[in-house]
């Protein structure tokens, strides 16, 4: 376990704001993601979602990912291209380009670029011009999966295989493209939230009003464990005669998955996996876009539009005063400053998951810097990544002492993760 970082100043006098006005800089190692920054190069070693397929119409789409301006488009033969935004000829934005049978034509002088950046035509140039054999537009490889377009923006020689999480295929459920929503803050504080389960009892129940089920209002016994791909949290709650174990995964560097917030803990259930898988991708250092895939039970009868809607409080779609009265994740995360300042935090016992997550990211950044492969990169084709995310509810009557009960809860959580309970 990493040592708790000591805050720069531990203010311990009342009416002490005058002593605590200093605003240190955010940690550049973990929060800067532009090309060439240590964390930016780390994040680029993984496939990152950049757009939903549903967002690709018959005109190109301008996007910004980790400080890079890009254009994503589908050509008329159905292939997806991700090119640097500005035409290599004289810089016109390819958001005004015209998708062709093969590639995209720049509007200004008609040069045509294939999805891999090769120049196919330079129509205004002399017929003996060899420019197109000698020059390329910058392009990144893409991969379509379940209605999402992923890109690999790292060094070509380190391109990993696309990671197949075991939760992409869950019996009885169907994986769908789901929500996209943007937060006006740094990517890391968005991801910190993934391993901060205590907030599900407060932000989502006790302090903001119940956003989901009442079961979230029960305080959980919390544990965190490392995994080959990142880490998990185990949140185990007593709800009457039942014990509800909720396990969520963090897959380095910026993915997490959680169970849809529908568990009421009123009946036994083993290993239910109605997961939502969420990537938090930096637009730049002060904006983050979340892309989700979700496992949906066909019996819920949800339309594609309902599935694509962000969950309660994930986006700024409510009036300001309503958000003040019932704040959600969007409000909690984006108000930790535009880029959260770690030197001003006072991390406590329930922040152990946040500390572990940041250590995984820091270790990954260092690994890439020293030429090693960071944790979570999948290099072997055909490998499936085993994850733990689930809701398990067991009938376990309470013990007589609350201390014994808490120990029993922790033990039950560990046993669920160890796979000791099987569905009948
Ligand atoms: S600027 Fe694109 S073809 Fe000239
Ligand atoms: Fe939350």
Short mmCIF file of C-alpha atoms and ligand atoms in Angstrom, two decimals:
data_model
loop_
_atom_site.label_atom_id
_atom_site.label_comp_id
_atom_site.label_asym_id
_atom_site.label_seq_id
_atom_site.Cartn_x
_atom_site.Cartn_y
_atom_site.Cartn_z
CA UNK A 1 0.00 0.00 0.00
CA UNK A 2 1.41 3.38 -1.00
CA UNK A 3 2.00 5.87 1.80
CA UNK A 4 -0.63 8.58 2.08
CA UNK A 5 0.75 11.74 0.53
CA UNK A 6 1.13 14.51 3.09
CA UNK A 7 -0.74 17.65 2.12
CA UNK A 8 1.40 20.73 1.65
CA UNK A 9 -0.33 22.43 4.57
CA UNK A 10 -2.42 20.83 7.29
CA UNK A 11 -4.55 23.75 8.39
CA UNK A 12 -5.62 23.21 11.98
CA UNK A 13 -6.80 26.59 13.23
CA UNK A 14 -10.35 27.92 13.03
CA UNK A 15 -10.96 30.91 10.77
CA UNK A 16 -7.73 29.94 9.07
CA UNK A 17 -8.41 30.67 5.41
CA UNK A 18 -5.82 33.46 5.42
CA UNK A 19 -3.17 30.80 6.07
CA UNK A 20 -4.35 28.61 3.22
CA UNK A 21 -4.65 30.79 0.15
CA UNK A 22 -1.79 29.35 -1.81
CA UNK A 23 -2.81 27.48 -4.98
CA UNK A 24 -0.11 25.00 -5.99
CA UNK A 25 0.06 23.73 -9.55
CA UNK A 26 -1.61 20.42 -10.50
CA UNK A 27 0.62 17.37 -10.86
CA UNK A 28 1.89 17.65 -14.46
CA UNK A 29 3.00 14.01 -14.61
CA UNK A 30 -0.54 12.65 -14.27
CA UNK A 31 -2.66 15.41 -15.74
CA UNK A 32 -0.91 16.60 -18.92
CA UNK A 33 -1.85 14.63 -22.00
CA UNK A 34 -0.70 16.64 -25.03
CA UNK A 35 1.60 14.88 -27.53
CA UNK A 36 5.03 14.31 -26.03
CA UNK A 37 3.95 14.58 -22.38
CA UNK A 38 4.69 11.50 -20.23
CA UNK A 39 1.04 10.81 -19.42
CA UNK A 40 -0.06 11.63 -22.95
CA UNK A 41 2.38 9.09 -24.36
CA UNK A 42 1.18 6.54 -21.77
CA UNK A 43 -2.51 6.98 -22.67
CA UNK A 44 -1.61 6.73 -26.36
CA UNK A 45 -0.33 3.19 -25.85
CA UNK A 46 -3.95 1.98 -25.55
CA UNK A 47 -6.86 1.91 -27.99
CA UNK A 48 -9.04 4.93 -27.19
CA UNK A 49 -12.61 5.55 -28.30
CA UNK A 50 -12.89 8.75 -30.35
CA UNK A 51 -16.48 8.73 -31.67
CA UNK A 52 -19.65 6.70 -31.85
CA UNK A 53 -20.47 5.18 -35.23
CA UNK A 54 -23.86 6.89 -34.94
CA UNK A 55 -22.05 10.25 -35.02
CA UNK A 56 -20.55 9.59 -38.45
CA UNK A 57 -22.94 10.93 -41.05
CA UNK A 58 -22.25 11.90 -44.65
CA UNK A 59 -20.04 14.82 -43.57
CA UNK A 60 -16.77 14.53 -41.65
CA UNK A 61 -16.66 15.15 -37.92
CA UNK A 62 -14.05 17.39 -36.34
CA UNK A 63 -12.79 16.10 -32.98
CA UNK A 64 -10.06 16.86 -30.48
CA UNK A 65 -8.39 14.01 -28.58
CA UNK A 66 -5.56 14.53 -26.07
CA UNK A 67 -4.89 17.97 -27.52
CA UNK A 68 -4.75 16.78 -31.13
CA UNK A 69 -7.16 18.18 -33.71
CA UNK A 70 -8.43 15.41 -35.94
CA UNK A 71 -11.16 14.58 -38.40
CA UNK A 72 -13.05 11.30 -38.35
CA UNK A 73 -15.18 10.26 -41.33
CA UNK A 74 -16.63 7.31 -43.14
CA UNK A 75 -15.85 7.11 -46.84
CA UNK A 76 -18.51 6.06 -49.32
CA UNK A 77 -17.31 2.48 -49.35
CA UNK A 78 -17.85 2.31 -45.57
CA UNK A 79 -14.30 2.57 -44.25
CA UNK A 80 -13.55 4.83 -41.28
CA UNK A 81 -10.66 7.28 -41.44
CA UNK A 82 -9.03 9.32 -38.68
CA UNK A 83 -6.75 11.99 -40.09
CA UNK A 84 -4.97 15.04 -38.77
CA UNK A 85 -7.39 17.92 -39.18
CA UNK A 86 -5.32 20.21 -41.34
CA UNK A 87 -4.67 19.25 -44.94
CA UNK A 88 -1.02 18.57 -45.57
CA UNK A 89 -1.16 20.78 -48.69
CA UNK A 90 -1.89 24.18 -47.15
CA UNK A 91 -3.76 23.46 -43.96
CA UNK A 92 -7.46 23.71 -44.77
CA UNK A 93 -9.54 21.81 -42.26
CA UNK A 94 -10.72 18.44 -43.50
CA UNK A 95 -13.97 18.94 -41.58
CA UNK A 96 -14.96 20.67 -44.85
CA UNK A 97 -13.73 17.72 -46.90
CA UNK A 98 -15.90 15.57 -49.12
CA UNK A 99 -16.02 11.82 -48.42
CA UNK A 100 -15.20 9.86 -51.60
CA UNK A 101 -15.73 6.29 -52.69
CA UNK A 102 -12.21 5.90 -51.36
CA UNK A 103 -11.01 8.42 -48.78
CA UNK A 104 -11.77 12.11 -48.44
CA UNK A 105 -11.26 15.07 -50.78
CA UNK A 106 -10.00 18.37 -49.37
CA UNK A 107 -12.41 21.14 -50.35
CA UNK A 108 -9.70 23.68 -51.21
CA UNK A 109 -7.64 22.17 -54.06
CA UNK A 110 -9.19 18.74 -54.29
CA UNK A 111 -6.42 16.53 -52.97
CA UNK A 112 -7.78 13.13 -51.96
CA UNK A 113 -6.50 11.19 -48.95
CA UNK A 114 -7.14 7.53 -48.26
CA UNK A 115 -8.13 6.43 -44.73
CA UNK A 116 -4.49 5.55 -44.04
CA UNK A 117 -3.34 9.02 -45.11
CA UNK A 118 -1.93 8.07 -48.52
CA UNK A 119 -2.53 10.69 -51.17
CA UNK A 120 -4.67 9.29 -53.98
CA UNK A 121 -5.07 12.42 -56.13
CA UNK A 122 -3.54 15.86 -56.49
CA UNK A 123 -5.82 16.93 -59.34
CA UNK A 124 -4.52 20.48 -59.93
CA UNK A 125 -0.86 19.42 -60.11
CA UNK A 126 1.01 18.58 -63.33
CA UNK A 127 0.38 15.04 -64.52
CA UNK A 128 4.02 14.08 -63.92
CA UNK A 129 3.95 15.27 -60.27
CA UNK A 130 5.34 12.65 -57.90
CA UNK A 131 4.13 14.44 -54.77
CA UNK A 132 1.52 11.85 -54.01
CA UNK A 133 4.08 9.06 -54.00
CA UNK A 134 6.30 11.01 -51.59
CA UNK A 135 3.87 12.55 -49.12
CA UNK A 136 1.13 11.41 -46.72
CA UNK A 137 -1.52 13.07 -44.59
CA UNK A 138 -1.11 12.10 -40.91
CA UNK A 139 -3.50 9.23 -40.07
CA UNK A 140 -4.18 6.95 -37.11
CA UNK A 141 -5.43 3.35 -37.31
CA UNK A 142 -9.02 2.78 -36.23
CA UNK A 143 -11.04 -0.16 -35.04
CA UNK A 144 -14.83 -0.35 -34.88
CA UNK A 145 -16.40 -2.27 -32.06
CA UNK A 146 -20.05 -2.31 -30.96
CA UNK A 147 -20.87 1.06 -32.46
CA UNK A 148 -17.72 2.79 -31.19
CA UNK A 149 -14.74 3.93 -33.24
CA UNK A 150 -11.47 3.37 -31.42
CA UNK A 151 -8.12 4.80 -32.47
CA UNK A 152 -4.55 3.87 -31.69
CA UNK A 153 -2.55 7.08 -31.42
CA UNK A 154 0.73 5.70 -30.10
CA UNK A 155 4.00 4.66 -31.78
CA UNK A 156 3.15 2.27 -34.66
CA UNK A 157 5.63 -0.37 -33.48
CA UNK A 158 3.86 -0.66 -30.10
CA UNK A 159 0.31 -1.06 -31.37
CA UNK A 160 -1.47 -3.54 -29.06
CA UNK A 161 -4.33 -5.84 -29.96
CA UNK A 162 -7.80 -4.52 -29.19
CA UNK A 163 -8.63 -5.63 -25.61
CA UNK A 164 -11.56 -8.01 -25.37
CA UNK A 165 -13.06 -7.76 -21.87
CA UNK A 166 -15.06 -10.79 -20.75
CA UNK A 167 -18.00 -8.48 -20.07
CA UNK A 168 -18.37 -7.79 -23.80
CA UNK A 169 -20.24 -11.09 -23.87
CA UNK A 170 -22.67 -11.79 -21.01
CA UNK A 171 -25.31 -14.55 -21.37
CA UNK A 172 -28.83 -13.14 -21.46
CA UNK A 173 -27.69 -9.53 -22.02
CA UNK A 174 -26.76 -7.57 -25.15
CA UNK A 175 -23.93 -5.07 -25.47
CA UNK A 176 -25.02 -1.70 -26.88
CA UNK A 177 -23.39 1.62 -27.68
CA UNK A 178 -24.57 3.87 -24.85
CA UNK A 179 -23.94 7.39 -23.59
CA UNK A 180 -21.42 10.05 -24.48
CA UNK A 181 -20.97 13.04 -22.19
CA UNK A 182 -18.30 15.65 -21.63
CA UNK A 183 -17.00 17.22 -18.42
CA UNK A 184 -15.12 20.54 -18.27
CA UNK A 185 -12.25 19.14 -16.22
CA UNK A 186 -9.16 16.97 -16.31
CA UNK A 187 -9.42 13.26 -17.14
CA UNK A 188 -7.80 12.00 -13.93
CA UNK A 189 -10.38 13.34 -11.49
CA UNK A 190 -13.07 11.80 -13.69
CA UNK A 191 -11.31 8.46 -13.37
CA UNK A 192 -10.50 8.87 -9.64
CA UNK A 193 -14.25 8.60 -9.14
CA UNK A 194 -14.22 5.03 -10.48
CA UNK A 195 -12.40 3.68 -7.41
CA UNK A 196 -14.15 5.94 -4.90
CA UNK A 197 -17.12 3.78 -3.86
CA UNK A 198 -17.91 5.69 -0.67
CA UNK A 199 -19.33 8.47 -2.81
CA UNK A 200 -22.09 6.12 -3.99
CA UNK A 201 -23.57 6.22 -0.47
CA UNK A 202 -23.25 9.99 -0.07
CA UNK A 203 -23.44 11.76 -3.42
CA UNK A 204 -25.93 9.24 -4.78
CA UNK A 205 -28.02 8.67 -1.65
CA UNK A 206 -27.48 10.22 1.77
CA UNK A 207 -26.32 13.76 0.95
CA UNK A 208 -27.88 14.48 -2.47
CA UNK A 209 -31.07 12.43 -2.19
CA UNK A 210 -31.55 8.96 -3.64
CA UNK A 211 -30.44 8.89 -7.27
CA UNK A 212 -30.72 5.12 -7.66
CA UNK A 213 -32.02 2.47 -5.26
CA UNK A 214 -32.29 2.85 -1.48
CA UNK A 215 -29.76 0.07 -1.06
CA UNK A 216 -27.02 2.55 -2.03
CA UNK A 217 -27.73 4.45 1.18
CA UNK A 218 -26.31 1.62 3.30
CA UNK A 219 -22.66 2.29 4.11
CA UNK A 220 -20.44 -0.38 2.59
CA UNK A 221 -17.45 -2.23 3.91
CA UNK A 222 -14.78 -1.39 1.34
CA UNK A 223 -11.82 -3.24 -0.04
CA UNK A 224 -9.59 -2.71 -3.04
CA UNK A 225 -7.45 -5.29 -4.80
CA UNK A 226 -4.99 -5.07 -7.65
CA UNK A 227 -5.61 -7.14 -10.78
CA UNK A 228 -3.40 -7.94 -13.79
CA UNK A 229 -5.16 -5.16 -15.78
CA UNK A 230 -5.67 -2.61 -12.99
CA UNK A 231 -7.75 -2.97 -9.83
CA UNK A 232 -11.19 -3.54 -8.36
CA UNK A 233 -13.19 -2.30 -5.46
CA UNK A 234 -15.44 -4.53 -3.42
CA UNK A 235 -18.29 -2.70 -1.70
CA UNK A 236 -20.26 -4.99 0.61
CA UNK A 237 -23.45 -3.78 2.25
CA UNK A 238 -25.91 -5.21 4.69
CA UNK A 239 -29.47 -4.73 3.47
CA UNK A 240 -31.80 -6.46 5.96
CA UNK A 241 -31.14 -10.20 5.85
CA UNK A 242 -29.21 -9.84 2.61
CA UNK A 243 -25.62 -8.99 1.87
CA UNK A 244 -25.02 -7.13 -1.40
CA UNK A 245 -21.54 -7.34 -2.87
CA UNK A 246 -20.88 -4.86 -5.66
CA UNK A 247 -17.58 -5.24 -7.49
CA UNK A 248 -16.35 -2.66 -10.00
CA UNK A 249 -13.23 -2.78 -12.18
CA UNK A 250 -10.70 -0.17 -13.19
CA UNK A 251 -8.89 -1.20 -16.34
CA UNK A 252 -5.75 0.88 -16.80
CA UNK A 253 -5.31 3.48 -17.95
CA UNK A 254 -8.75 5.14 -18.30
CA UNK A 255 -11.51 2.52 -18.43
CA UNK A 256 -13.79 1.34 -15.70
CA UNK A 257 -16.88 -0.75 -15.49
CA UNK A 258 -19.65 -0.78 -12.95
CA UNK A 259 -23.00 -2.46 -12.60
CA UNK A 260 -26.04 -0.46 -13.64
CA UNK A 261 -27.47 1.13 -10.50
CA UNK A 262 -30.61 -1.01 -10.24
CA UNK A 263 -29.75 -3.44 -7.46
CA UNK A 264 -32.28 -3.38 -4.61
CA UNK A 265 -30.76 -6.29 -2.68
CA UNK A 266 -34.10 -7.91 -1.93
CA UNK A 267 -33.48 -11.31 -3.53
CA UNK A 268 -30.51 -13.62 -3.98
CA UNK A 269 -28.50 -13.12 -7.15
CA UNK A 270 -25.10 -14.50 -8.06
CA UNK A 271 -22.71 -12.69 -10.36
CA UNK A 272 -25.20 -10.43 -12.20
CA UNK A 273 -23.35 -8.40 -14.82
CA UNK A 274 -25.52 -5.61 -16.20
CA UNK A 275 -22.30 -3.66 -16.66
CA UNK A 276 -21.61 -0.24 -18.07
CA UNK A 277 -18.09 0.09 -19.50
CA UNK A 278 -16.85 3.65 -19.58
CA UNK A 279 -13.75 5.19 -21.17
CA UNK A 280 -12.73 8.70 -20.00
CA UNK A 281 -10.76 10.25 -22.85
CA UNK A 282 -9.03 13.62 -22.52
CA UNK A 283 -10.20 16.11 -25.14
CA UNK A 284 -7.38 18.20 -23.77
CA UNK A 285 -6.22 18.81 -20.21
CA UNK A 286 -9.36 20.69 -19.16
CA UNK A 287 -12.07 18.67 -20.91
CA UNK A 288 -12.88 14.97 -20.78
CA UNK A 289 -15.28 12.98 -22.89
CA UNK A 290 -16.81 9.76 -21.58
CA UNK A 291 -17.85 7.00 -23.99
CA UNK A 292 -19.96 4.10 -22.72
CA UNK A 293 -20.95 0.63 -23.80
CA UNK A 294 -23.69 -1.02 -21.77
CA UNK A 295 -25.01 -4.54 -21.29
CA UNK A 296 -28.78 -4.36 -21.58
CA UNK A 297 -31.41 -6.94 -20.75
CA UNK A 298 -33.77 -7.12 -23.76
CA UNK A 299 -36.63 -7.55 -21.24
CA UNK A 300 -36.09 -3.92 -20.12
CA UNK A 301 -37.51 -2.81 -23.49
CA UNK A 302 -35.16 0.20 -23.80
CA UNK A 303 -34.88 2.05 -27.10
CA UNK A 304 -31.48 2.95 -28.60
CA UNK A 305 -32.19 6.56 -27.69
CA UNK A 306 -32.88 5.68 -24.03
CA UNK A 307 -29.70 3.61 -23.86
CA UNK A 308 -27.70 6.53 -25.28
CA UNK A 309 -28.93 8.95 -22.61
CA UNK A 310 -26.36 9.74 -19.86
CA UNK A 311 -27.28 8.49 -16.39
CA UNK A 312 -28.73 10.82 -13.76
CA UNK A 313 -26.41 13.70 -12.93
CA UNK A 314 -23.66 12.72 -15.38
CA UNK A 315 -24.10 15.75 -17.60
CA UNK A 316 -25.03 19.45 -17.21
CA UNK A 317 -28.51 18.81 -18.59
CA UNK A 318 -30.28 20.11 -15.46
CA UNK A 319 -30.87 23.66 -14.23
CA UNK A 320 -28.09 25.06 -12.03
CA UNK A 321 -30.25 25.36 -8.93
CA UNK A 322 -31.55 21.84 -9.39
CA UNK A 323 -27.92 20.67 -9.62
CA UNK A 324 -27.16 22.58 -6.41
CA UNK A 325 -30.02 20.88 -4.59
CA UNK A 326 -29.33 17.41 -5.99
CA UNK A 327 -25.77 17.37 -7.31
CA UNK A 328 -24.56 14.43 -9.36
CA UNK A 329 -21.24 13.06 -10.57
CA UNK A 330 -20.88 15.85 -13.15
CA UNK A 331 -21.08 18.48 -10.42
CA UNK A 332 -18.88 16.67 -7.91
CA UNK A 333 -16.11 15.86 -10.39
CA UNK A 334 -15.97 19.01 -12.47
CA UNK A 335 -16.05 21.25 -9.37
CA UNK A 336 -12.85 19.76 -7.93
CA UNK A 337 -11.23 22.64 -9.91
CA UNK A 338 -10.62 22.43 -13.64
CA UNK A 339 -7.56 20.35 -12.87
CA UNK A 340 -7.70 18.96 -9.32
CA UNK A 341 -4.70 19.97 -7.22
CA UNK A 342 -3.41 16.93 -5.37
CA UNK A 343 -1.22 19.04 -3.09
CA UNK A 344 -4.34 20.58 -1.56
CA UNK A 345 -6.10 17.28 -0.87
CA UNK A 346 -6.31 15.53 2.51
CA UNK A 347 -6.68 11.91 1.56
CA UNK A 348 -8.44 9.74 4.12
CA UNK A 349 -9.00 6.04 4.77
CA UNK A 350 -11.77 5.77 2.16
CA UNK A 351 -9.44 7.23 -0.49
CA UNK A 352 -7.24 4.15 -0.59
CA UNK A 353 -8.70 3.23 -3.99
CA UNK A 354 -7.88 6.66 -5.39
CA UNK A 355 -4.32 6.35 -4.11
CA UNK A 356 -3.97 2.92 -5.71
CA UNK A 357 -5.45 4.09 -9.01
CA UNK A 358 -3.06 7.02 -9.23
CA UNK A 359 -0.15 4.73 -8.42
CA UNK A 360 -1.15 2.42 -11.28
CA UNK A 361 -1.26 5.42 -13.62
CA UNK A 362 2.05 6.77 -12.31
CA UNK A 363 3.70 3.35 -12.67
CA UNK A 364 2.32 3.11 -16.22
CA UNK A 365 3.68 6.54 -17.12
CA UNK A 366 7.10 5.58 -15.72
CA UNK A 367 7.02 2.22 -17.54
CA UNK A 368 6.45 3.89 -20.90
CA UNK A 369 9.13 6.46 -20.13
CA UNK A 370 11.64 3.69 -19.47
CA UNK A 371 10.74 1.66 -22.53
CA UNK A 372 8.61 -0.99 -20.81
CA UNK A 373 5.07 -2.16 -21.53
CA UNK A 374 2.57 -0.65 -19.09
CA UNK A 375 0.05 -2.72 -17.17
CA UNK A 376 -3.18 -3.37 -19.05
CA UNK A 377 -1.77 -3.48 -22.58
CA UNK A 378 -2.97 -6.63 -24.36
CA UNK A 379 -0.45 -7.95 -26.87
CA UNK A 380 -1.68 -11.51 -27.57
CA UNK A 381 -4.48 -11.86 -30.16
CA UNK A 382 -7.38 -13.96 -28.90
CA UNK A 383 -6.76 -13.21 -25.21
CA UNK A 384 -9.83 -12.32 -23.18
CA UNK A 385 -9.39 -10.02 -20.19
CA UNK A 386 -11.03 -11.57 -17.12
CA UNK A 387 -12.76 -8.95 -14.99
CA UNK A 388 -14.77 -9.09 -11.78
CA UNK A 389 -17.55 -6.53 -12.07
CA UNK A 390 -20.82 -7.91 -10.68
CA UNK A 391 -23.69 -7.62 -8.26
CA UNK A 392 -24.02 -10.61 -5.96
CA UNK A 393 -26.74 -10.71 -3.31
CA UNK A 394 -26.73 -13.47 -0.71
CA UNK A 395 -29.06 -14.22 2.16
CA UNK A 396 -26.80 -13.90 5.20
CA UNK A 397 -28.57 -13.12 8.47
CA UNK A 398 -26.82 -10.49 10.59
CA UNK A 399 -24.61 -11.56 13.48
CA UNK A 400 -25.28 -10.25 16.97
CA UNK A 401 -22.37 -7.81 17.14
CA UNK A 402 -21.88 -5.04 14.61
CA UNK A 403 -18.10 -5.59 14.63
CA UNK A 404 -18.58 -9.28 13.77
CA UNK A 405 -21.05 -8.32 11.10
CA UNK A 406 -18.57 -5.96 9.46
CA UNK A 407 -15.94 -8.70 9.49
CA UNK A 408 -18.48 -11.07 7.96
CA UNK A 409 -19.30 -8.54 5.23
CA UNK A 410 -15.64 -8.16 4.29
CA UNK A 411 -15.20 -11.92 4.25
CA UNK A 412 -18.28 -12.38 2.03
CA UNK A 413 -16.96 -9.75 -0.40
CA UNK A 414 -13.60 -11.49 -0.65
CA UNK A 415 -15.24 -14.86 -1.22
CA UNK A 416 -17.40 -13.48 -4.01
CA UNK A 417 -14.32 -12.11 -5.78
CA UNK A 418 -12.54 -15.43 -5.26
CA UNK A 419 -15.42 -17.09 -7.15
CA UNK A 420 -16.64 -19.21 -4.24
CA UNK A 421 -20.28 -18.62 -5.04
CA UNK A 422 -21.79 -20.09 -8.20
CA UNK A 423 -25.17 -19.48 -9.76
CA UNK A 424 -27.44 -22.52 -9.24
S1 LIG B 1 -5.31 22.86 -48.66
FE1 LIG B 1 -6.09 20.89 -49.01
S2 LIG B 1 -5.83 20.54 -51.11
FE2 LIG B 1 -4.99 22.48 -50.78
FE1 LIG B 2 -21.02 8.30 -9.09
#
